[in-house]
Coordinates of C-alpha atoms and ligand atoms in Angstrom, one line a residue:
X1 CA 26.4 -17.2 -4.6
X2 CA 22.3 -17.4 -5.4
X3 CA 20.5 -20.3 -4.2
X4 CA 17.2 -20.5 -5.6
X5 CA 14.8 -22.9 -4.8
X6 CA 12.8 -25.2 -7.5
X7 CA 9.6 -24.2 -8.0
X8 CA 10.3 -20.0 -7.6
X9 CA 13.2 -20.5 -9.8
X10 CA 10.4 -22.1 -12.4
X11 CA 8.2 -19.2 -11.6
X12 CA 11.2 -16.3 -11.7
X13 CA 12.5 -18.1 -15.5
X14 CA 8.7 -18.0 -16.7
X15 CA 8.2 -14.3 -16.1
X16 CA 11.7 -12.9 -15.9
X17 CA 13.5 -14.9 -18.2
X18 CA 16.0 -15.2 -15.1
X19 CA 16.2 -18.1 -12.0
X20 CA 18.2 -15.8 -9.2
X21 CA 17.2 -12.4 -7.6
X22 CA 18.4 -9.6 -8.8
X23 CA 17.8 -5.9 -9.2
X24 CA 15.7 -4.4 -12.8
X25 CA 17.8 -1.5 -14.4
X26 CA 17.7 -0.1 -18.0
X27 CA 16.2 -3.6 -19.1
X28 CA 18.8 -5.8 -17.5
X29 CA 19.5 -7.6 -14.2
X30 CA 22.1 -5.9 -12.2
X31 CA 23.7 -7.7 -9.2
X32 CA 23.8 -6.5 -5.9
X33 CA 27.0 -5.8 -3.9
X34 CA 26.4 -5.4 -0.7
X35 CA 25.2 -8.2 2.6
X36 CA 23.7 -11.5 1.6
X37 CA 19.6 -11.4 2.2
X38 CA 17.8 -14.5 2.4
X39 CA 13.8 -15.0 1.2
X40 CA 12.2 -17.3 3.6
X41 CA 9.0 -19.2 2.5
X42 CA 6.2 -18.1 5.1
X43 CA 4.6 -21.6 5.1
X44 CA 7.6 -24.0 6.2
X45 CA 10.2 -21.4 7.8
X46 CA 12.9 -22.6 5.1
X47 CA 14.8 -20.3 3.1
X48 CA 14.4 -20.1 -0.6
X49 CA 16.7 -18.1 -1.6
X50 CA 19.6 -15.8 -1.4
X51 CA 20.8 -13.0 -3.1
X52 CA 22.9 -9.7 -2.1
X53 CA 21.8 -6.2 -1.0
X54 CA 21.8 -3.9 -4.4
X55 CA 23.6 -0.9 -2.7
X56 CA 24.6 2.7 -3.8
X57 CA 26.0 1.9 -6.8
X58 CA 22.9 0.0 -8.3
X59 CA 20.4 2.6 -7.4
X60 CA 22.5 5.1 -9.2
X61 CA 22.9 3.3 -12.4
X62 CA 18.8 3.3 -11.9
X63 CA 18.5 6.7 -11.3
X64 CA 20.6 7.6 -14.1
X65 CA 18.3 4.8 -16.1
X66 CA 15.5 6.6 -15.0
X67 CA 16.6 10.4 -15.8
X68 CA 17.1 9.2 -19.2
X69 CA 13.6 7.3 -19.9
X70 CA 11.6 9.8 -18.5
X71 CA 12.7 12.2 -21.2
X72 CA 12.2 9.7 -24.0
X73 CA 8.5 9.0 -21.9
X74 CA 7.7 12.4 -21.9
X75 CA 8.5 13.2 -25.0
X76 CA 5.6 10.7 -27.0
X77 CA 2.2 12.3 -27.0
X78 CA -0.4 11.8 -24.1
X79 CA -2.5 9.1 -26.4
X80 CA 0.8 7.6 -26.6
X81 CA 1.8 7.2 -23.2
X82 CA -1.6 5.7 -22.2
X83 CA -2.0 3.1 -25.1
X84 CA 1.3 1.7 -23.4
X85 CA 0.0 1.8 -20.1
X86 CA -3.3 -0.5 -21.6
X87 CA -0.7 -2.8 -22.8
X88 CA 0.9 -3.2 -19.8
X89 CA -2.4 -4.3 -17.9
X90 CA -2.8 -6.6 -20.7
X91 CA 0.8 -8.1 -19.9
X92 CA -0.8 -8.3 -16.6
X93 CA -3.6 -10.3 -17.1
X94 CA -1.4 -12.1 -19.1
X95 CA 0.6 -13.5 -16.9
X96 CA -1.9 -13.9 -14.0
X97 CA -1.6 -17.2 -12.9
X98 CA 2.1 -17.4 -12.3
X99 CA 1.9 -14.5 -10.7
X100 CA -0.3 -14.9 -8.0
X101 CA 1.4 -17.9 -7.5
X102 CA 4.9 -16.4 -7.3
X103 CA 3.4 -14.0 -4.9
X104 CA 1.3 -16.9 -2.7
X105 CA 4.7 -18.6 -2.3
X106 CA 6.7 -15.5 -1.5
X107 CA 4.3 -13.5 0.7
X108 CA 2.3 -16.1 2.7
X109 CA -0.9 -14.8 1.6
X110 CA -3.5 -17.8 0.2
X111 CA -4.2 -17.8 -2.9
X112 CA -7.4 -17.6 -2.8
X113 CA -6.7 -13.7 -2.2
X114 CA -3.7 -13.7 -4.6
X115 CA -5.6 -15.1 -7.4
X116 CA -7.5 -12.3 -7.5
X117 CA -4.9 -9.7 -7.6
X118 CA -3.9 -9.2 -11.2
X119 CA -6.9 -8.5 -12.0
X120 CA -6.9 -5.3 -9.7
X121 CA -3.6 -5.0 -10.8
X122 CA -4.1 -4.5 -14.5
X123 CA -7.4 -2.2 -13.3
X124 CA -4.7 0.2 -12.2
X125 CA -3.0 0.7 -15.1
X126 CA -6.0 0.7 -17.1
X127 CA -7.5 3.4 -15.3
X128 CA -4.0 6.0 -15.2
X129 CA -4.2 5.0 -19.0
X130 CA -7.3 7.0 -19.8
X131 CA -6.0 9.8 -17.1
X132 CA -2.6 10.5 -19.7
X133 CA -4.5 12.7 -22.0
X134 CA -6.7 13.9 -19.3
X135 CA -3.7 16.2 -17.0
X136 CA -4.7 19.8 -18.2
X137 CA -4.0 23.0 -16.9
X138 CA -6.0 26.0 -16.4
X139 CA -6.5 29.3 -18.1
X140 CA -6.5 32.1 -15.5
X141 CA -8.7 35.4 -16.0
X142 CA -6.0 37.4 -14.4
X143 CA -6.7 41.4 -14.1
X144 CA -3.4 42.2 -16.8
X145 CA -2.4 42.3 -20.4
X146 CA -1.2 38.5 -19.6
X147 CA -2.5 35.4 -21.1
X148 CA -1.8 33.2 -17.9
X149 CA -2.3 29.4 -18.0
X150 CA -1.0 26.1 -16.3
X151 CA 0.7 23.0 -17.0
X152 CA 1.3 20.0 -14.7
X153 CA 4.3 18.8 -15.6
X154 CA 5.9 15.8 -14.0
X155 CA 8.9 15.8 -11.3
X156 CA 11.2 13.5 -12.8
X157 CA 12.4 10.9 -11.2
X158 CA 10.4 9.4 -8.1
X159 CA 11.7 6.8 -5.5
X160 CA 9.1 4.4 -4.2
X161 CA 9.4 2.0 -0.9
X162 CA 6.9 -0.2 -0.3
X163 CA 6.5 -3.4 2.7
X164 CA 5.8 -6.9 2.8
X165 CA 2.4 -7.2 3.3
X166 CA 1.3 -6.7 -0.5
X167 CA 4.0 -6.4 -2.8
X168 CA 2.4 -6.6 -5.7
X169 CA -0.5 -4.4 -4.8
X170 CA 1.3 -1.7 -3.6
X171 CA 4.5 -1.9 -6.4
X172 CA 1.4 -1.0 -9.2
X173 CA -0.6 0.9 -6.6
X174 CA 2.6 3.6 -6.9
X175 CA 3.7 2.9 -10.3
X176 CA 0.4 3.5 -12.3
X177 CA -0.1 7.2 -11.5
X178 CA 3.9 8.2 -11.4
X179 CA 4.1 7.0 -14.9
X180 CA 0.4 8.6 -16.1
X181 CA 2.3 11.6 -14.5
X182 CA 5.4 11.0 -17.3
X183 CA 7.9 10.3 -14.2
X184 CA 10.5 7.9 -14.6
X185 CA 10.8 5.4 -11.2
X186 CA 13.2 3.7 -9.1
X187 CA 11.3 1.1 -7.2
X188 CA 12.5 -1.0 -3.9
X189 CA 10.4 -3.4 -2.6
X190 CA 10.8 -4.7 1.2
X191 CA 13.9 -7.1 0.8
X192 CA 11.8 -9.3 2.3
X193 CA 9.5 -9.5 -0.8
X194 CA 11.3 -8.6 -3.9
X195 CA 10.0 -11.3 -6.6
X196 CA 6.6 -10.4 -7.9
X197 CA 7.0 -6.5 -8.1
X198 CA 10.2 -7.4 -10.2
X199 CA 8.1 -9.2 -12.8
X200 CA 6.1 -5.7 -13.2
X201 CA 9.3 -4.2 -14.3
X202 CA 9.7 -6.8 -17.0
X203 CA 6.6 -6.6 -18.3
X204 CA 6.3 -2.6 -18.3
X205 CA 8.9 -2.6 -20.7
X206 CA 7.4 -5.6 -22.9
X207 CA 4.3 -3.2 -23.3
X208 CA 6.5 -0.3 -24.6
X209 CA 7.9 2.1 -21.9
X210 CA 11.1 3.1 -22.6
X211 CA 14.2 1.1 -21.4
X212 CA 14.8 2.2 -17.6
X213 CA 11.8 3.8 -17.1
X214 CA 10.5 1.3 -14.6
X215 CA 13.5 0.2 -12.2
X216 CA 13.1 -2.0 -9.7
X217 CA 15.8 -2.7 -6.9
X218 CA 16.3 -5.7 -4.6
X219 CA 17.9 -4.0 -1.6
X220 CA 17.4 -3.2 2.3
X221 CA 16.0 -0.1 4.1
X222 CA 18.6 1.2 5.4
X223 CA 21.6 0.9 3.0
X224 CA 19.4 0.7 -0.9
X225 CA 16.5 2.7 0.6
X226 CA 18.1 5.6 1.7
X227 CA 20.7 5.6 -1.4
X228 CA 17.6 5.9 -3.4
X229 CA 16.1 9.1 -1.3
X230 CA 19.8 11.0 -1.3
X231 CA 20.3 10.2 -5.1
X232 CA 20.7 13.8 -7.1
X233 CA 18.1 12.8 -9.7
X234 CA 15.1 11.8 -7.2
X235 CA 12.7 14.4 -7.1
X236 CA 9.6 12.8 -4.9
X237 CA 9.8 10.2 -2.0
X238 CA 7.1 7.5 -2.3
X239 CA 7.3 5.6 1.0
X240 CA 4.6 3.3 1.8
X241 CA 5.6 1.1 5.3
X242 CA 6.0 2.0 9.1
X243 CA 5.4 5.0 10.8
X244 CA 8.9 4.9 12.1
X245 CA 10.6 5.0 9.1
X246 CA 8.3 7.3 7.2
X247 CA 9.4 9.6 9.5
X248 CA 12.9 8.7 8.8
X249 CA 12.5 9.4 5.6
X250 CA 10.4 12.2 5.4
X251 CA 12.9 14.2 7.3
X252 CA 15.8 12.9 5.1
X253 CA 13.7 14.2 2.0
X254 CA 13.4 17.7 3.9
X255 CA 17.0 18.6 3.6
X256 CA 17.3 18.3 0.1
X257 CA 14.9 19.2 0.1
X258 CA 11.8 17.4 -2.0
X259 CA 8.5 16.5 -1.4
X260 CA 7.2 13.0 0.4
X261 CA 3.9 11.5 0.0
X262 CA 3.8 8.9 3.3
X263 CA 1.0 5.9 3.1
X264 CA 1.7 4.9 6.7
X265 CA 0.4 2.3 9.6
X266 CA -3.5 2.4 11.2
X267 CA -4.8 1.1 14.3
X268 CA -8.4 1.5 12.1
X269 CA -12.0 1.4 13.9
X270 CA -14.8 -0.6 13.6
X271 CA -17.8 0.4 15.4
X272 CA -21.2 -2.1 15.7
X273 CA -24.4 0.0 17.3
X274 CA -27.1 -2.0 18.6
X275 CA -29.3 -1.5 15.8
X276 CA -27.1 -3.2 12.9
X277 CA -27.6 -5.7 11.2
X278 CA -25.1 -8.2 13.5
X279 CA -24.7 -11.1 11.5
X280 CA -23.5 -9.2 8.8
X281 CA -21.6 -7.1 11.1
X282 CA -20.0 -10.2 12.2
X283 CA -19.1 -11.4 9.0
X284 CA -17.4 -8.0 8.5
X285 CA -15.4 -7.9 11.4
X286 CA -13.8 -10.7 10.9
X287 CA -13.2 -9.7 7.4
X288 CA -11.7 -6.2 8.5
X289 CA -9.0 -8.0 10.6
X290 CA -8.0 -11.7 9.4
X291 CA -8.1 -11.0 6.0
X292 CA -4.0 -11.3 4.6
X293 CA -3.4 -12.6 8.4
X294 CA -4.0 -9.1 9.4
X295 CA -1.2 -7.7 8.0
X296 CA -3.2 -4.8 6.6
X297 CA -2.9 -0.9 7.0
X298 CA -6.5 -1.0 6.8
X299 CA -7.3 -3.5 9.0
X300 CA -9.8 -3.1 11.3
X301 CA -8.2 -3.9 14.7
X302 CA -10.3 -2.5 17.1
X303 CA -13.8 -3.6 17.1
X304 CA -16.1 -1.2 19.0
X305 CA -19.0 -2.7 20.1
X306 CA -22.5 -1.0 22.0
X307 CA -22.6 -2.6 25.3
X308 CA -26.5 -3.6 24.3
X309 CA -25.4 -6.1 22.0
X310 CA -21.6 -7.0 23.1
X311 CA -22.8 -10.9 24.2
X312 CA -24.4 -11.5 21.2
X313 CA -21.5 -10.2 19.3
X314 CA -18.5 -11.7 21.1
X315 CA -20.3 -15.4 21.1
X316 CA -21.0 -15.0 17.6
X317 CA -17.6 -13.6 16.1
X318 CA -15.3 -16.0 18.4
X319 CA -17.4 -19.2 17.0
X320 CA -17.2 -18.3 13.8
X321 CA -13.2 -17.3 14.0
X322 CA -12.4 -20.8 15.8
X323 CA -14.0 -22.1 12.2
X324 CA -11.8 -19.4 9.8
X325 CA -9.5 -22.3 7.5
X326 CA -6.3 -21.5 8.4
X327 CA -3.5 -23.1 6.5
X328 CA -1.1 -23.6 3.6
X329 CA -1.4 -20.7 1.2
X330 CA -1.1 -22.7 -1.5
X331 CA -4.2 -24.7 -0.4
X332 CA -7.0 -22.9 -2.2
X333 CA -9.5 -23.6 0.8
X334 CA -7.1 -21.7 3.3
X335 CA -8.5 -18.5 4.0
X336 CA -5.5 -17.5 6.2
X337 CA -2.2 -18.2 5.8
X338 CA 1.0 -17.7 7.6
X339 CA 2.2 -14.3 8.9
X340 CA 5.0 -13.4 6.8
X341 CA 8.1 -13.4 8.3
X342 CA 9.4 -14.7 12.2
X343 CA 10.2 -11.1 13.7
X344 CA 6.2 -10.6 12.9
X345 CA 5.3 -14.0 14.2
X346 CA 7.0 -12.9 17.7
X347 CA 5.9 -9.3 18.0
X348 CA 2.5 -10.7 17.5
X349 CA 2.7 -13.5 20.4
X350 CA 4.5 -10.7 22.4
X351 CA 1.6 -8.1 22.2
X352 CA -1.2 -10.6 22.7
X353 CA 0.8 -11.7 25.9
X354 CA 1.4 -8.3 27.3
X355 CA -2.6 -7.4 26.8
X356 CA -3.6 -10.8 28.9
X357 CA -0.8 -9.7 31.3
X358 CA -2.8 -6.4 31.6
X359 CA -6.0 -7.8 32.1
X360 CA -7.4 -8.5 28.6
X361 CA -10.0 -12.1 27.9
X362 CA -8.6 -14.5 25.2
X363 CA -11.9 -15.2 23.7
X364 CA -9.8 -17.3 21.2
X365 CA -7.3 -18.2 19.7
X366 CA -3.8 -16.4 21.0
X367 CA -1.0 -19.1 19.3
X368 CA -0.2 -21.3 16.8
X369 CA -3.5 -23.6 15.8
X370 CA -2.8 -27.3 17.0
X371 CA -3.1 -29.1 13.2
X372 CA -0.3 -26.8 12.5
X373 CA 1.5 -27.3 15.9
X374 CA 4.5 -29.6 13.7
X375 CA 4.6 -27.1 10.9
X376 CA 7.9 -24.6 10.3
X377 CA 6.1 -21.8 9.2
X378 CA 4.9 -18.7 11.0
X379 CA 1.1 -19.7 11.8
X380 CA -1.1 -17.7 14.2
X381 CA -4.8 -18.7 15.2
X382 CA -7.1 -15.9 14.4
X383 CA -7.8 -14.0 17.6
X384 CA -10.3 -12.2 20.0
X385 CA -9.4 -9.9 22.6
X386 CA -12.1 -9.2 24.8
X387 CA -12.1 -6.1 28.0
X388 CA -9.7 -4.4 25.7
X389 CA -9.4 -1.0 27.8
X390 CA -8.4 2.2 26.0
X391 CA -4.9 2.4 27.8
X392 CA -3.9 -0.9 26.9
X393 CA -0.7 -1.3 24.4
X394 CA -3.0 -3.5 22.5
X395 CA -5.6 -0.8 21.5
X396 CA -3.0 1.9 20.9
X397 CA -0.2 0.2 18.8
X398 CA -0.3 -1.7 15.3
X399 CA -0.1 -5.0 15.9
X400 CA -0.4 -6.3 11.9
X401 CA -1.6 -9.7 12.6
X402 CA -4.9 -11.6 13.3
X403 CA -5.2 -9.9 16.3
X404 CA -8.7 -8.4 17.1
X405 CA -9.1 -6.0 20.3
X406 CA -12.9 -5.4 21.5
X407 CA -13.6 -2.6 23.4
X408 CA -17.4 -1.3 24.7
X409 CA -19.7 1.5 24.5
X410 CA -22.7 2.8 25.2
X411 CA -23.1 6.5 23.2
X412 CA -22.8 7.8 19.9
X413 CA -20.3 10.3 21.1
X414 CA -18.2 8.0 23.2
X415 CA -17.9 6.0 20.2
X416 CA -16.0 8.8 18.5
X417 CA -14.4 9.5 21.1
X418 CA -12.7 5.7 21.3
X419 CA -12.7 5.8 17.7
X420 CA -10.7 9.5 17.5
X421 CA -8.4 7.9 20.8
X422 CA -5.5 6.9 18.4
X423 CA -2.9 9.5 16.4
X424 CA -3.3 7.1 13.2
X425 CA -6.2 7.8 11.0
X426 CA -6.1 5.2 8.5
X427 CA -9.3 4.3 7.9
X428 CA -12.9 3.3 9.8
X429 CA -16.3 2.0 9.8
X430 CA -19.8 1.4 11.1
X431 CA -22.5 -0.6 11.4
X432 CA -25.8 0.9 11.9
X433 CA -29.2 0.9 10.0
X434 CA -29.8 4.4 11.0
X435 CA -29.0 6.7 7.8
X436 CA -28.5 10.1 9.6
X437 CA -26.1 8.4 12.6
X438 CA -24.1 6.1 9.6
X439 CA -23.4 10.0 8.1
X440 CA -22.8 11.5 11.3
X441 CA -20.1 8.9 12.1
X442 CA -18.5 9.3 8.5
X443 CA -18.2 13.0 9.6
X444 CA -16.8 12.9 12.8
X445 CA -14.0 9.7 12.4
X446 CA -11.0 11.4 11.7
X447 CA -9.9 8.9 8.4
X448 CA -8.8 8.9 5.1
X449 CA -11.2 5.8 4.3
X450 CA -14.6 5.2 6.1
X451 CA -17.1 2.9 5.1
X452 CA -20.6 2.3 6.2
X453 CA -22.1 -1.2 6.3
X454 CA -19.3 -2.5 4.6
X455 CA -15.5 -2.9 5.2
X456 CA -11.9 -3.2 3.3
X457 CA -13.2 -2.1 0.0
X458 CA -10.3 -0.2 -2.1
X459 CA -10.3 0.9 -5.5
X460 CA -7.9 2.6 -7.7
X461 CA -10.6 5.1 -8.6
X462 CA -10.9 6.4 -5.3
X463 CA -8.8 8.5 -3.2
X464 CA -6.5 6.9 -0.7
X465 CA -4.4 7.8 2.4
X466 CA -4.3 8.4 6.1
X467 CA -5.1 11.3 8.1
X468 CA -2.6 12.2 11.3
X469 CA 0.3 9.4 12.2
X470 CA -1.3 7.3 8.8
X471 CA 0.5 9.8 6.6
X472 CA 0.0 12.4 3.7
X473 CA -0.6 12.7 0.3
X474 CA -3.3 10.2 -1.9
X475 CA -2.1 7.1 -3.6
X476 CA -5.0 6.7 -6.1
X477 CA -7.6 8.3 -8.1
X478 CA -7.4 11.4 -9.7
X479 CA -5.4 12.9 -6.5
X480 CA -2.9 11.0 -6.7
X481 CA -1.2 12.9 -10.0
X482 CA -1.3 15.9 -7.4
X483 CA 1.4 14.6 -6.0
X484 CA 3.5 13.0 -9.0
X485 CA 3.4 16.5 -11.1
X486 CA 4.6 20.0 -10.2
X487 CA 2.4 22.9 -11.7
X488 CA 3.9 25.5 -14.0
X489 CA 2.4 29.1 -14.3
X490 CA 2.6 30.2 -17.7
X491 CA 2.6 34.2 -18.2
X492 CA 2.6 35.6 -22.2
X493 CA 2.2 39.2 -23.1
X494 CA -0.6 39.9 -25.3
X495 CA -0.1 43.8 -25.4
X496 CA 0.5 45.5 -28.2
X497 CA 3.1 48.0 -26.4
X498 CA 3.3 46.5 -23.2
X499 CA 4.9 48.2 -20.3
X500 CA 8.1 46.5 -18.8
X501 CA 8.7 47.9 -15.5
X502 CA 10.8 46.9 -12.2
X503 CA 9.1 45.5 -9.9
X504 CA 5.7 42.7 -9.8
X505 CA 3.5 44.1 -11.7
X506 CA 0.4 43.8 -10.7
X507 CA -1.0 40.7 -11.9
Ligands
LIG601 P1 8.9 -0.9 7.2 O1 8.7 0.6 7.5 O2 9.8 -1.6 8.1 O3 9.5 -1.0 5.7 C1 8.9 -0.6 4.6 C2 9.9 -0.3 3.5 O4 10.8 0.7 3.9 C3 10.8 -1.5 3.2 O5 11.0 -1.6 1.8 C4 12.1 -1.2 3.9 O6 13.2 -1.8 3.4 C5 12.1 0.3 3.8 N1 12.9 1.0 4.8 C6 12.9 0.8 6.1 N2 13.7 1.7 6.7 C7 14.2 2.5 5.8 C8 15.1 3.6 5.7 N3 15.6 4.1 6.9 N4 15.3 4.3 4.6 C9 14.7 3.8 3.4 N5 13.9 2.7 3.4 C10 13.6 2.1 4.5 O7 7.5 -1.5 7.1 P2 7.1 -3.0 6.9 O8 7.3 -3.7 8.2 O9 7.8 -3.6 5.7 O10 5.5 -2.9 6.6 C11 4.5 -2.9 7.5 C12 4.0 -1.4 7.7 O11 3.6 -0.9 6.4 C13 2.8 -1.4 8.6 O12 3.0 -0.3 9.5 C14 1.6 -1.1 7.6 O13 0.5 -0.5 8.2 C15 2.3 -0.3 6.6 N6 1.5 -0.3 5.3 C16 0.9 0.9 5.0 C17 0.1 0.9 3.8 C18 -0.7 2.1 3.4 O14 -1.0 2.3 2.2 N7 -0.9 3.1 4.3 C19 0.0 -0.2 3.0 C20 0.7 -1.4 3.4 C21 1.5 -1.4 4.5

């Protein structure tokens, strides 16, 4: 049986027309059938709701849903496709406010950052809508009677995964460019975080995409996930999550085999040289790792610092971190909120503990804060780790909290060295007032993202993705229908008596 509590079940009947969880297929809700889930509300600790693991036989009535749509999607001209997709950032916008609500309330993350996030949301789709009539081949001067051209055409069907940390975010992230691309999807969110992504389902199908176009399953990892990845009709793994299970899945994709585009884990870089501005440098460092509590696969986890200017750094970034509002995420002053879930909440105590074991400074922070010592939910003081040594667990492994690591150094080229020390390659940054060395450092950090005086900024327009352990494949911009289309070589004979022979001819 559901349980549902009040206020979600106000949001889920708003948007969804329905008050229990359950998996988006072909324009319906479809029950799951397999072990009871629970959603637990980040703040307080309590369950919210329940519902049951979709299974096999939901993800093939998607697929199947899915095979269908993308015919009928294909079929309506370019102009057509993308007028749809302006509509459905329109539904977006909308429906704003009870969205980022629903996804304050189910992720943790304040609303002061949710708030904002339908707007980026509805940016995505807008963008992929003027991209539909832009995919064109080429025409290729090859050295034969042959008029030889190109044609992307799309894969089909594409399963996407995506985590916790950003549900919403990442659901249109994926969704925007597969569909541009004329795919059909089947969509599972973390079952962890299944509400707001399910809403985009809905309302992709109130702007005019065919029925079943957009699925959108309520499930696990292990039993929905992998259902989706083994189904016949999937074409393209989307995974966006842990290293581990990328990995997992990537190599599950290999024997049917199909291609995988992986958006994994970082253990990102942020480097301060002595001549930066520091304040601002400051400011940024605490954005690049407390923003969304740290559970970001941008975040900037490991502050590298010049030994010149480490005091001034370290007193300046651990007062103003002690003063970061931490709080309820429904509180619009909070600026952080409550890691999402308990098994985070412990991972997180467990790593900071190991690296004071092995000889790391709490600068601050390093538990719960004290206002919220009575409070259920999963709160974590923002925190500085000081004499953070390269070997540590702390500076090699995501931790995806509040959790900042320091570490020190003295030359440009040790910087990239520390900075190049990890297998992820995520993303990166620096701080510097010197032109040539900010360029320098863009060069040498091996990252999909790098910014310069600034950090965290994303944008749909822009490529994104991770270099080494981070993953493969681009996510956004024009890039990203790379991966959702398949390219088809077009040979016609233009000769008036052409010669057929055995054999390639030579082309
Ligand atoms: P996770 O890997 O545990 O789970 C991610 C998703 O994969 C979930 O939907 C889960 O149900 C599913 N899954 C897990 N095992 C599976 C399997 N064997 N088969 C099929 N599906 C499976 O990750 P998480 O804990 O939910 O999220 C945190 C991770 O996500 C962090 O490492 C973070 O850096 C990463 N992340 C990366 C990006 C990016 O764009 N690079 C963005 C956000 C988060």
């Amino acid at each position: 049986m559901t349980a549902i509590s009040n206020r979600v079940a106000e949001l889920l009947q708003e948007l969804l027309g329905a008050s229990s969880v359950q998996s988006y297929v072909a324009g319906g809700f479809l029950p799951g059938t397999g072990d009871e889930l629970s959603l637990t509300d980040p703040a307080t600790g309590s369950v919210f709701a329940t519902y049951r693991d979709a299974g096999a036989d939901v993800v093939a009535q998607a697929a199947d849903a899915a095979e269908a749509a993308q015919r009928e999607w294909w079929a309506k001209t370019a102009s057509e496709r993308g007028r749809v997709m302006f509509e459905i950032g329109r539904q977006i916008r909308a429906h704003a406010a009870p969205l980022s609500e629903l996804e304050c309330i189910s992720t943790g993350r304040p609303i002061c950052d949710t708030g904002g996030e339908p707007g980026r949301m509805a940016e995505m789709f807008e963008y992929y809508a003027g991209w539909c009539d832009k995919i064109t081949g080429d025409v290729i001067p090859v050295p034969s009677t042959h008029l030889n051209y190109t044609r992307h055409e799309p894969i089909g069907v594409v399963a996407q995964i995506t985590p916790w940390n950003a549900p919403l975010f990442t659901c249109c992230w994926q969704v925007a460019p597969a569909i541009c691309a004329g795919n059909g999807v089947v969509l599972k969110l973390s079952e962890l975080t299944p509400l707001s992504s399910l809403v985009i389902g809905v309302l992709c199908e109130k702007a005019g995409v065919p029925r079943g176009l957009v699925n959108v399953i309520a499930g696990a990892g292990p039993t929905t996930g992998q259902a989706m990845i083994d189904h016949p009709a999937t074409g393209l793994a989307v995974f966006v999550g842990s290293a581990q299970a990328g990995s997992a899945i990537a190599a599950r994709a290999a024997l049917k085999p199909m291609g995988a585009v992986l958006e994994l884990g970082g253990k990102s870089a942020n480097i301060v040289f002595g001549d930066a501005d520091i304040d601002r440098a400051v400011i940024g460092a605490q954005a690049a790792i407390f923003a969304s509590c740290g559970q970001s696969c941008v975040a900037g986890s490991r502050l590298l610092v010049q030994r010149s200017v480490h005091d001034e750094v370290i007193e300046k970034l651990t007062a103003a971190s002690a003063r970061i509002p931490v709080g309820m995420p429904t509180d619009p002053a909070t600026q952080i909120g409550p890691v999402n879930n308990a098994a985070q909440l412990s991972k997180i105590d467990a790593m900071v503990r190991a690296a004071t074991s092995a000889g790391a400074y709490l600068a601050t922070g390093g538990a719960k804060p004290d206002a919220l010592a009575d409070s259920g939910g999963y709160f974590y003081a923002p925190t500085v780790l000081t004499g953070v040594t390269p070997d540590m667990a702390i500076a090699r492994e995501e931790v995806f909290g509040p959790v900042l690591s320091v570490l020190t150094f003295e030359t440009e080229d040790e910087a990239v060295a520390l900075a190049n020390d990890t297998p992820y390659g995520l993303a990166g940054a620096v701080w510097t007032q010197d032109v040539g060395r900010a360029h320098r450092m863009a060069e040498k950090v091996r990252a999909g993202t790098f910014w310069v005086n600034s950090y965290k900024t994303i944008n749909v327009m822009s490529p994104f993705g991770g270099f080494g352990r981070s993953g493969y494949g681009r996510s956004s911009g024009r890039e990203a229908l790379a991966a959702y289309t398949q390219t088809k070589s077009v040979w016609v004979e233009t000769a008036e008596n052409p010669v057929i022979g055995f054999g390639y001819a030579p082309g």
